Amino acid sequence: MFMQVERLTKAYRNITVVNNLSFNLDKGKCVALLGPNGAGKTTTLHMIAGLTAPNKGEISFEDKQHQDVRSFIGFLPQHPTFFNWMTPQQYLTFLGLLSNISKNVLSHRIDEVLETVGLKGKEKQKIAGFSGGMKQRLGLAQALLHKPELLILDEPVSALDPEGRKDVLMIIETLKKDTTILFSTHILHDAEQICDNIIMIKNGRMKWNGTKSSLRQEFTAPAFTIETEERLPASLSSLPSEQVLFHSPYKATVGVKDTSQQQQLLQLLVDQQANLVLFERKQHSLEDVYLEVMNK
């Protein structure tokens, strides 16, 4: 267990933003923190990064008691800011010296991180001329500069166009081979694509914590999509409304609880001599599961 969060609570005046939140983070995992706007995601990340002090609770790291955790955490805020008159090389040199990286190591390390984030060859250009995607890459470079053991990313692709999102996600995919990553996002497809585990919070409280596969197993019942050449059998309408979702007179999704119900569904279609065009198990997306968890 790399990191343990216990009963974390943060309030601003009379508003509790994070409420008794507890979870563990295993070394080498990429974990997505999901939740609606105002759920407390950014505040949680700020407390873990050591940027905001909790009112209650503890954050502990293995073998790192009584240490300044900021020395081994890399943090990318949702809206990173830069000195636009600087070049990437100047900017990273400035931050590296603030982080007490020796000058002998720093020059080589800057080359490495710029290569990693795809900015090699841009190190002497003015940041003022950078696109949003290039600035996000530079923000990621500064978070990686001191070789952090934990990389915290707050909505790393929310402000990017599709191409920029794809590029940054590919970089994160590469980084997770060597670094533990915790990132927040409201783009569920991105979380589904690159994360190992998922944490869902709402109103500052835990709603779910576990692997993607266990999430689907717990919250999504099996369902089958049916499509016929003629109109669907009228007997489908006799099933409970929560079990059948009609897309058209010829297509519907039918939920089943177990194998016996699946067999009954097939038998119903055979008895009605339905000419099937499609009969396949529905693949539930992370968005389907997310909505079910949040509305629970």
CSV table of N, CA, C and O in Angstrom, one decimal, residues 26-139:
chain,number,residue,atom,x,y,z
A,26,ASP,N,-2.5,2.0,-4.2
A,26,ASP,CA,-1.4,1.0,-4.4
A,26,ASP,C,-0.3,1.6,-5.3
A,26,ASP,O,-0.6,2.3,-6.3
A,27,LYS,N,0.9,1.2,-5.1
A,27,LYS,CA,2.0,1.6,-5.9
A,27,LYS,C,1.9,1.1,-7.3
A,27,LYS,O,1.5,-0.1,-7.5
A,28,GLY,N,2.2,1.9,-8.3
A,28,GLY,CA,2.2,1.5,-9.6
A,28,GLY,C,0.9,1.5,-10.3
A,28,GLY,O,0.7,1.1,-11.5
A,29,LYS,N,-0.2,2.0,-9.6
A,29,LYS,CA,-1.5,2.0,-10.2
A,29,LYS,C,-1.8,3.4,-10.8
A,29,LYS,O,-1.3,4.4,-10.3
A,30,CYS,N,-2.7,3.4,-11.8
A,30,CYS,CA,-3.3,4.6,-12.3
A,30,CYS,C,-4.7,4.7,-11.9
A,30,CYS,O,-5.5,3.8,-12.2
A,31,VAL,N,-5.1,5.7,-11.0
A,31,VAL,CA,-6.4,5.8,-10.4
A,31,VAL,C,-7.1,7.0,-10.8
A,31,VAL,O,-6.5,8.1,-10.8
A,32,ALA,N,-8.4,6.9,-11.3
A,32,ALA,CA,-9.2,8.0,-11.7
A,32,ALA,C,-10.1,8.4,-10.5
A,32,ALA,O,-10.8,7.6,-9.9
A,33,LEU,N,-10.1,9.7,-10.2
A,33,LEU,CA,-11.1,10.3,-9.2
A,33,LEU,C,-12.2,10.9,-10.0
A,33,LEU,O,-12.0,12.0,-10.7
A,34,LEU,N,-13.4,10.4,-9.9
A,34,LEU,CA,-14.5,10.9,-10.6
A,34,LEU,C,-15.6,11.4,-9.7
A,34,LEU,O,-15.7,11.1,-8.5
A,35,GLY,N,-16.4,12.4,-10.2
A,35,GLY,CA,-17.5,13.0,-9.5
A,35,GLY,C,-18.0,14.2,-10.2
A,35,GLY,O,-17.3,14.8,-11.1
A,36,PRO,N,-19.2,14.6,-9.9
A,36,PRO,CA,-19.8,15.8,-10.6
A,36,PRO,C,-19.1,17.1,-10.1
A,36,PRO,O,-18.3,17.0,-9.2
A,37,ASN,N,-19.3,18.2,-10.8
A,37,ASN,CA,-18.8,19.4,-10.4
A,37,ASN,C,-19.2,19.7,-8.9
A,37,ASN,O,-20.3,19.6,-8.5
A,38,GLY,N,-18.2,20.2,-8.1
A,38,GLY,CA,-18.5,20.5,-6.7
A,38,GLY,C,-18.4,19.3,-5.8
A,38,GLY,O,-18.7,19.4,-4.6
A,39,ALA,N,-17.9,18.1,-6.3
A,39,ALA,CA,-17.9,16.9,-5.5
A,39,ALA,C,-16.8,16.9,-4.5
A,39,ALA,O,-16.8,16.1,-3.6
A,40,GLY,N,-15.8,17.8,-4.7
A,40,GLY,CA,-14.6,17.8,-3.8
A,40,GLY,C,-13.4,17.2,-4.4
A,40,GLY,O,-12.4,17.0,-3.7
A,41,LYS,N,-13.3,17.0,-5.7
A,41,LYS,CA,-12.2,16.3,-6.3
A,41,LYS,C,-10.9,17.2,-6.2
A,41,LYS,O,-9.9,16.7,-5.8
A,42,THR,N,-11.0,18.4,-6.6
A,42,THR,CA,-9.8,19.3,-6.6
A,42,THR,C,-9.3,19.5,-5.1
A,42,THR,O,-8.1,19.5,-4.9
A,43,THR,N,-10.2,19.7,-4.2
A,43,THR,CA,-9.8,19.9,-2.8
A,43,THR,C,-9.1,18.6,-2.3
A,43,THR,O,-8.1,18.7,-1.6
A,44,THR,N,-9.6,17.5,-2.6
A,44,THR,CA,-9.0,16.2,-2.2
A,44,THR,C,-7.6,16.1,-2.8
A,44,THR,O,-6.6,15.8,-2.0
A,45,LEU,N,-7.4,16.4,-4.0
A,45,LEU,CA,-6.1,16.4,-4.7
A,45,LEU,C,-5.1,17.4,-4.0
A,45,LEU,O,-3.9,17.1,-3.8
A,46,HIS,N,-5.6,18.6,-3.7
A,46,HIS,CA,-4.8,19.6,-3.1
A,46,HIS,C,-4.3,19.2,-1.7
A,46,HIS,O,-3.2,19.5,-1.3
A,47,MET,N,-5.2,18.5,-1.0
A,47,MET,CA,-4.8,18.0,0.4
A,47,MET,C,-3.7,16.9,0.3
A,47,MET,O,-2.8,16.9,1.0
A,48,ILE,N,-3.9,16.0,-0.7
A,48,ILE,CA,-2.9,15.0,-0.9
A,48,ILE,C,-1.6,15.5,-1.3
A,48,ILE,O,-0.5,15.1,-0.9
A,49,ALA,N,-1.6,16.6,-2.1
A,49,ALA,CA,-0.4,17.2,-2.6
A,49,ALA,C,0.3,18.1,-1.6
A,49,ALA,O,1.4,18.6,-1.9
A,50,GLY,N,-0.4,18.3,-0.5
A,50,GLY,CA,0.2,19.1,0.5
A,50,GLY,C,0.0,20.6,0.3
A,50,GLY,O,0.7,21.5,0.9
A,51,LEU,N,-0.9,21.0,-0.6
A,51,LEU,CA,-1.2,22.4,-0.9
A,51,LEU,C,-2.3,23.0,0.0
A,51,LEU,O,-2.4,24.2,0.2
A,52,THR,N,-3.1,22.1,0.6
A,52,THR,CA,-4.2,22.5,1.5
A,52,THR,C,-4.2,21.6,2.7
A,52,THR,O,-4.1,20.4,2.5
A,53,ALA,N,-4.3,22.2,3.9
A,53,ALA,CA,-4.4,21.3,5.1
A,53,ALA,C,-5.8,20.9,5.4
A,53,ALA,O,-6.7,21.7,5.3
A,54,PRO,N,-6.0,19.6,5.7
A,54,PRO,CA,-7.4,19.2,6.1
A,54,PRO,C,-7.7,19.6,7.4
A,54,PRO,O,-6.9,19.9,8.3
A,55,ASN,N,-9.0,19.7,7.7
A,55,ASN,CA,-9.5,20.0,9.0
A,55,ASN,C,-9.4,18.8,9.9
A,55,ASN,O,-9.1,18.9,11.1
A,56,LYS,N,-9.6,17.7,9.4
A,56,LYS,CA,-9.5,16.4,10.1
A,56,LYS,C,-9.0,15.3,9.1
A,56,LYS,O,-9.0,15.5,7.9
A,57,GLY,N,-8.5,14.2,9.7
A,57,GLY,CA,-8.0,13.1,8.9
A,57,GLY,C,-6.5,13.1,8.7
A,57,GLY,O,-5.8,14.1,9.1
A,58,GLU,N,-6.1,12.0,8.1
A,58,GLU,CA,-4.6,11.9,7.9
A,58,GLU,C,-4.3,11.3,6.5
A,58,GLU,O,-5.1,10.6,5.9
A,59,ILE,N,-3.2,11.7,6.0
A,59,ILE,CA,-2.7,11.2,4.7
A,59,ILE,C,-1.3,10.6,5.0
A,59,ILE,O,-0.4,11.4,5.5
A,60,SER,N,-1.1,9.4,4.8
A,60,SER,CA,0.2,8.8,5.1
A,60,SER,C,0.7,8.0,4.0
A,60,SER,O,0.0,7.4,3.2
A,61,PHE,N,2.1,8.0,3.8
A,61,PHE,CA,2.8,7.3,2.8
A,61,PHE,C,3.7,6.3,3.4
A,61,PHE,O,4.4,6.5,4.4
A,62,GLU,N,3.9,5.1,2.7
A,62,GLU,CA,4.8,4.1,3.3
A,62,GLU,C,6.2,4.6,3.3
A,62,GLU,O,6.7,5.2,2.4
A,63,ASP,N,6.9,4.4,4.4
A,63,ASP,CA,8.3,4.7,4.6
A,63,ASP,C,8.6,6.2,4.5
A,63,ASP,O,9.7,6.6,4.2
A,64,LYS,N,7.6,7.0,4.7
A,64,LYS,CA,7.8,8.5,4.5
A,64,LYS,C,7.2,9.3,5.7
A,64,LYS,O,6.8,10.4,5.5
A,65,GLN,N,7.2,8.7,6.8
A,65,GLN,CA,6.7,9.5,8.0
A,65,GLN,C,7.6,10.7,8.3
A,65,GLN,O,8.8,10.6,8.2
A,66,HIS,N,7.0,11.7,8.7
A,66,HIS,CA,7.7,13.0,9.1
A,66,HIS,C,8.5,13.6,8.0
A,66,HIS,O,9.5,14.3,8.3
A,67,GLN,N,8.1,13.3,6.8
A,67,GLN,CA,8.8,14.0,5.6
A,67,GLN,C,7.9,14.9,4.9
A,67,GLN,O,6.6,14.8,5.0
A,68,ASP,N,8.5,15.9,4.2
A,68,ASP,CA,7.7,16.8,3.4
A,68,ASP,C,7.3,16.1,2.1
A,68,ASP,O,8.1,15.8,1.3
A,69,VAL,N,6.0,15.7,2.0
A,69,VAL,CA,5.5,14.9,0.9
A,69,VAL,C,5.7,15.5,-0.4
A,69,VAL,O,5.7,14.9,-1.5
A,70,ARG,N,5.8,16.9,-0.4
A,70,ARG,CA,5.8,17.6,-1.7
A,70,ARG,C,7.1,17.2,-2.5
A,70,ARG,O,7.2,17.4,-3.7
A,71,SER,N,8.1,16.7,-1.8
A,71,SER,CA,9.4,16.4,-2.5
A,71,SER,C,9.3,15.2,-3.4
A,71,SER,O,10.1,15.0,-4.3
A,72,PHE,N,8.3,14.4,-3.2
A,72,PHE,CA,8.2,13.2,-4.1
A,72,PHE,C,6.8,13.1,-4.8
A,72,PHE,O,6.4,12.1,-5.3
A,73,ILE,N,6.1,14.3,-4.8
A,73,ILE,CA,4.8,14.4,-5.5
A,73,ILE,C,5.0,15.4,-6.7
A,73,ILE,O,5.5,16.5,-6.5
A,74,GLY,N,4.5,15.0,-7.8
A,74,GLY,CA,4.4,15.9,-8.9
A,74,GLY,C,2.9,16.3,-9.1
A,74,GLY,O,2.1,15.5,-9.1
A,75,PHE,N,2.7,17.6,-9.3
A,75,PHE,CA,1.3,18.1,-9.3
A,75,PHE,C,1.1,19.0,-10.6
A,75,PHE,O,1.8,19.9,-10.8
A,76,LEU,N,0.0,18.6,-11.3
A,76,LEU,CA,-0.4,19.5,-12.4
A,76,LEU,C,-1.8,20.0,-12.1
A,76,LEU,O,-2.8,19.3,-12.1
A,77,PRO,N,-1.9,21.3,-11.9
A,77,PRO,CA,-3.3,21.9,-11.6
A,77,PRO,C,-4.1,21.9,-12.9
A,77,PRO,O,-3.6,21.8,-14.0
A,78,GLN,N,-5.4,22.1,-12.6
A,78,GLN,CA,-6.3,22.2,-13.8
A,78,GLN,C,-6.0,23.3,-14.7
A,78,GLN,O,-6.1,23.1,-15.9
A,79,HIS,N,-5.6,24.4,-14.2
A,79,HIS,CA,-5.3,25.6,-15.0
A,79,HIS,C,-3.8,26.1,-14.7
A,79,HIS,O,-3.7,27.0,-13.9
A,80,PRO,N,-2.8,25.4,-15.2
A,80,PRO,CA,-1.4,25.8,-14.9
A,80,PRO,C,-1.1,27.2,-15.5
A,80,PRO,O,-1.7,27.6,-16.5
A,81,THR,N,-0.3,27.9,-14.7
A,81,THR,CA,0.1,29.3,-15.2
A,81,THR,C,1.6,29.3,-15.4
A,81,THR,O,2.3,28.5,-14.9
A,82,PHE,N,2.0,30.2,-16.3
A,82,PHE,CA,3.4,30.3,-16.8
A,82,PHE,C,3.8,31.7,-16.9
A,82,PHE,O,3.0,32.6,-16.9
A,83,PHE,N,5.1,31.9,-16.9
A,83,PHE,CA,5.7,33.2,-17.2
A,83,PHE,C,5.9,33.2,-18.8
A,83,PHE,O,6.8,32.6,-19.3
A,84,ASN,N,4.9,33.8,-19.4
A,84,ASN,CA,4.9,33.7,-20.9
A,84,ASN,C,6.1,34.3,-21.6
A,84,ASN,O,6.4,34.0,-22.7
A,85,TRP,N,6.9,35.2,-20.9
A,85,TRP,CA,8.1,35.7,-21.5
A,85,TRP,C,9.3,34.8,-21.5
A,85,TRP,O,10.3,35.0,-22.1
A,86,MET,N,9.1,33.7,-20.7
A,86,MET,CA,10.1,32.7,-20.6
A,86,MET,C,10.1,31.7,-21.8
A,86,MET,O,9.0,31.5,-22.4
A,87,THR,N,11.1,30.9,-21.9
A,87,THR,CA,11.1,29.7,-22.8
A,87,THR,C,10.9,28.5,-21.9
A,87,THR,O,11.1,28.6,-20.7
A,88,PRO,N,10.5,27.3,-22.4
A,88,PRO,CA,10.4,26.1,-21.6
A,88,PRO,C,11.7,25.8,-20.9
A,88,PRO,O,11.7,25.4,-19.7
A,89,GLN,N,12.8,26.0,-21.5
A,89,GLN,CA,14.1,25.7,-20.8
A,89,GLN,C,14.3,26.6,-19.6
A,89,GLN,O,14.7,26.2,-18.6
A,90,GLN,N,14.0,27.9,-19.8
A,90,GLN,CA,14.2,28.9,-18.7
A,90,GLN,C,13.2,28.6,-17.6
A,90,GLN,O,13.5,28.6,-16.4
A,91,TYR,N,11.9,28.3,-18.0
A,91,TYR,CA,10.9,28.0,-17.0
A,91,TYR,C,11.2,26.7,-16.2
A,91,TYR,O,11.2,26.7,-14.9
A,92,LEU,N,11.7,25.7,-16.8
A,92,LEU,CA,12.0,24.4,-16.1
A,92,LEU,C,13.3,24.6,-15.3
A,92,LEU,O,13.4,24.0,-14.2
A,93,THR,N,14.2,25.4,-15.8
A,93,THR,CA,15.4,25.6,-15.0
A,93,THR,C,15.1,26.4,-13.7
A,93,THR,O,15.6,26.0,-12.6
A,94,PHE,N,14.2,27.4,-13.8
A,94,PHE,CA,13.8,28.1,-12.6
A,94,PHE,C,13.1,27.2,-11.6
A,94,PHE,O,13.4,27.3,-10.4
A,95,LEU,N,12.2,26.4,-12.1
A,95,LEU,CA,11.5,25.5,-11.2
A,95,LEU,C,12.4,24.4,-10.6
A,95,LEU,O,12.3,24.0,-9.4
A,96,GLY,N,13.3,23.9,-11.4
A,96,GLY,CA,14.3,22.9,-11.0
A,96,GLY,C,15.2,23.4,-9.8
A,96,GLY,O,15.4,22.7,-8.9
A,97,LEU,N,15.6,24.7,-10.0
A,97,LEU,CA,16.5,25.3,-8.9
A,97,LEU,C,15.7,25.5,-7.6
A,97,LEU,O,16.2,25.3,-6.5
A,98,LEU,N,14.4,25.8,-7.8
A,98,LEU,CA,13.5,26.0,-6.6
A,98,LEU,C,13.3,24.6,-5.9
A,98,LEU,O,13.1,24.5,-4.7
A,99,SER,N,13.4,23.5,-6.7
A,99,SER,CA,13.2,22.2,-6.2
A,99,SER,C,14.5,21.6,-5.7
A,99,SER,O,14.6,20.4,-5.4
A,100,ASN,N,15.6,22.4,-5.7
A,100,ASN,CA,16.9,21.9,-5.2
A,100,ASN,C,17.5,20.8,-6.1
A,100,ASN,O,18.2,19.9,-5.5
A,101,ILE,N,17.2,20.8,-7.3
A,101,ILE,CA,17.9,19.9,-8.3
A,101,ILE,C,19.2,20.5,-8.7
A,101,ILE,O,19.2,21.7,-9.1
A,102,SER,N,20.3,19.8,-8.5
A,102,SER,CA,21.6,20.3,-8.8
A,102,SER,C,21.7,20.7,-10.3
A,102,SER,O,21.1,20.1,-11.2
A,103,LYS,N,22.5,21.7,-10.6
A,103,LYS,CA,22.6,22.2,-12.0
A,103,LYS,C,23.2,21.1,-12.9
A,103,LYS,O,22.8,21.1,-14.1
A,104,ASN,N,24.1,20.2,-12.3
A,104,ASN,CA,24.6,19.2,-13.2
A,104,ASN,C,23.6,18.2,-13.6
A,104,ASN,O,23.6,17.7,-14.8
A,105,VAL,N,22.6,17.9,-12.8
A,105,VAL,CA,21.5,17.0,-13.1
A,105,VAL,C,20.4,17.7,-13.9
A,105,VAL,O,19.8,17.1,-14.8
A,106,LEU,N,20.2,18.9,-13.6
A,106,LEU,CA,19.0,19.7,-14.1
A,106,LEU,C,19.0,19.7,-15.6
A,106,LEU,O,17.9,19.5,-16.3
A,107,SER,N,20.1,20.1,-16.3
A,107,SER,CA,20.1,20.2,-17.7
A,107,SER,C,19.7,19.0,-18.4
A,107,SER,O,18.9,19.0,-19.4
A,108,HIS,N,20.3,17.8,-18.0
A,108,HIS,CA,19.9,16.5,-18.6
A,108,HIS,C,18.5,16.2,-18.3
A,108,HIS,O,17.8,15.7,-19.2
A,109,ARG,N,18.0,16.5,-17.1
A,109,ARG,CA,16.6,16.2,-16.7
A,109,ARG,C,15.6,17.0,-17.5
A,109,ARG,O,14.6,16.4,-17.9
A,110,ILE,N,15.9,18.2,-17.8
A,110,ILE,CA,15.1,19.0,-18.7
A,110,ILE,C,14.9,18.4,-20.1
A,110,ILE,O,13.8,18.3,-20.6
A,111,ASP,N,16.0,18.0,-20.6
A,111,ASP,CA,16.0,17.3,-21.9
A,111,ASP,C,15.1,16.1,-21.9
A,111,ASP,O,14.3,15.8,-22.8
A,112,GLU,N,15.2,15.3,-20.8
A,112,GLU,CA,14.4,14.1,-20.7
A,112,GLU,C,12.9,14.4,-20.6
A,112,GLU,O,12.1,13.7,-21.3
A,113,VAL,N,12.5,15.3,-19.8
A,113,VAL,CA,11.1,15.6,-19.6
A,113,VAL,C,10.5,16.2,-20.9
A,113,VAL,O,9.3,15.9,-21.2
A,114,LEU,N,11.2,17.1,-21.5
A,114,LEU,CA,10.7,17.7,-22.8
A,114,LEU,C,10.6,16.6,-23.9
A,114,LEU,O,9.6,16.7,-24.7
A,115,GLU,N,11.5,15.7,-23.9
A,115,GLU,CA,11.4,14.5,-24.8
A,115,GLU,C,10.1,13.7,-24.5
A,115,GLU,O,9.3,13.3,-25.4
A,116,THR,N,9.9,13.5,-23.2
A,116,THR,CA,8.8,12.7,-22.7
A,116,THR,C,7.4,13.3,-23.1
A,116,THR,O,6.5,12.6,-23.6
A,117,VAL,N,7.3,14.6,-23.0
A,117,VAL,CA,6.0,15.3,-23.3
A,117,VAL,C,5.9,15.8,-24.7
A,117,VAL,O,4.9,16.4,-25.0
A,118,GLY,N,6.9,15.5,-25.5
A,118,GLY,CA,6.8,15.9,-26.9
A,118,GLY,C,7.1,17.3,-27.2
A,118,GLY,O,6.6,17.8,-28.2
A,119,LEU,N,7.9,17.9,-26.4
A,119,LEU,CA,8.3,19.3,-26.6
A,119,LEU,C,9.8,19.5,-27.0
A,119,LEU,O,10.3,20.6,-27.0
A,120,LYS,N,10.4,18.4,-27.3
A,120,LYS,CA,11.8,18.5,-27.7
A,120,LYS,C,11.9,19.3,-29.0
A,120,LYS,O,11.2,19.1,-30.0
A,121,GLY,N,12.8,20.2,-29.0
A,121,GLY,CA,13.0,21.2,-30.2
A,121,GLY,C,12.2,22.5,-30.0
A,121,GLY,O,12.4,23.4,-30.8
A,122,LYS,N,11.4,22.5,-28.9
A,122,LYS,CA,10.6,23.7,-28.6
A,122,LYS,C,11.2,24.5,-27.4
A,122,LYS,O,10.6,25.4,-26.9
A,123,GLU,N,12.3,24.0,-26.9
A,123,GLU,CA,12.8,24.5,-25.6
A,123,GLU,C,13.2,25.9,-25.6
A,123,GLU,O,13.3,26.5,-24.5
A,124,LYS,N,13.5,26.5,-26.7
A,124,LYS,CA,13.9,27.9,-26.8
A,124,LYS,C,12.9,28.8,-27.4
A,124,LYS,O,13.2,30.0,-27.6
A,125,GLN,N,11.7,28.3,-27.6
A,125,GLN,CA,10.6,29.2,-28.1
A,125,GLN,C,9.9,29.8,-26.9
A,125,GLN,O,9.9,29.3,-25.8
A,126,LYS,N,9.3,31.0,-27.1
A,126,LYS,CA,8.6,31.7,-26.0
A,126,LYS,C,7.3,31.0,-25.7
A,126,LYS,O,6.5,30.6,-26.6
A,127,ILE,N,7.0,30.8,-24.4
A,127,ILE,CA,5.8,30.1,-24.0
A,127,ILE,C,4.6,30.9,-24.5
A,127,ILE,O,3.5,30.3,-24.7
A,128,ALA,N,4.7,32.2,-24.6
A,128,ALA,CA,3.6,33.0,-25.1
A,128,ALA,C,3.0,32.6,-26.4
A,128,ALA,O,1.8,32.7,-26.7
A,129,GLY,N,3.8,31.9,-27.2
A,129,GLY,CA,3.3,31.5,-28.5
A,129,GLY,C,2.8,30.0,-28.5
A,129,GLY,O,2.5,29.5,-29.6
A,130,PHE,N,2.8,29.4,-27.4
A,130,PHE,CA,2.3,28.0,-27.3
A,130,PHE,C,0.8,27.9,-27.3
A,130,PHE,O,0.1,28.8,-26.8
A,131,SER,N,0.3,26.8,-27.9
A,131,SER,CA,-1.1,26.5,-27.9
A,131,SER,C,-1.5,26.0,-26.6
A,131,SER,O,-0.6,25.7,-25.7
A,132,GLY,N,-2.8,25.8,-26.3
A,132,GLY,CA,-3.2,25.2,-25.1
A,132,GLY,C,-2.7,23.8,-24.8
A,132,GLY,O,-2.3,23.5,-23.7
A,133,GLY,N,-2.6,23.0,-25.9
A,133,GLY,CA,-2.1,21.7,-25.7
A,133,GLY,C,-0.6,21.7,-25.4
A,133,GLY,O,-0.1,20.9,-24.6
A,134,MET,N,0.2,22.6,-26.0
A,134,MET,CA,1.6,22.7,-25.7
A,134,MET,C,1.8,23.1,-24.3
A,134,MET,O,2.8,22.7,-23.6
A,135,LYS,N,1.0,24.1,-23.8
A,135,LYS,CA,1.1,24.5,-22.4
A,135,LYS,C,0.8,23.4,-21.4
A,135,LYS,O,1.4,23.3,-20.4
A,136,GLN,N,-0.2,22.6,-21.8
A,136,GLN,CA,-0.5,21.5,-20.9
A,136,GLN,C,0.6,20.5,-20.9
A,136,GLN,O,0.9,19.9,-19.8
A,137,ARG,N,1.3,20.2,-22.0
A,137,ARG,CA,2.5,19.4,-22.0
A,137,ARG,C,3.6,20.0,-21.1
A,137,ARG,O,4.3,19.2,-20.4
A,138,LEU,N,3.8,21.3,-21.2
A,138,LEU,CA,4.8,21.9,-20.4
A,138,LEU,C,4.5,21.8,-18.9
A,138,LEU,O,5.3,21.6,-18.1
A,139,GLY,N,3.2,21.9,-18.6
A,139,GLY,CA,2.7,21.7,-17.2
A,139,GLY,C,3.0,20.3,-16.7
A,139,GLY,O,3.5,20.1,-15.6
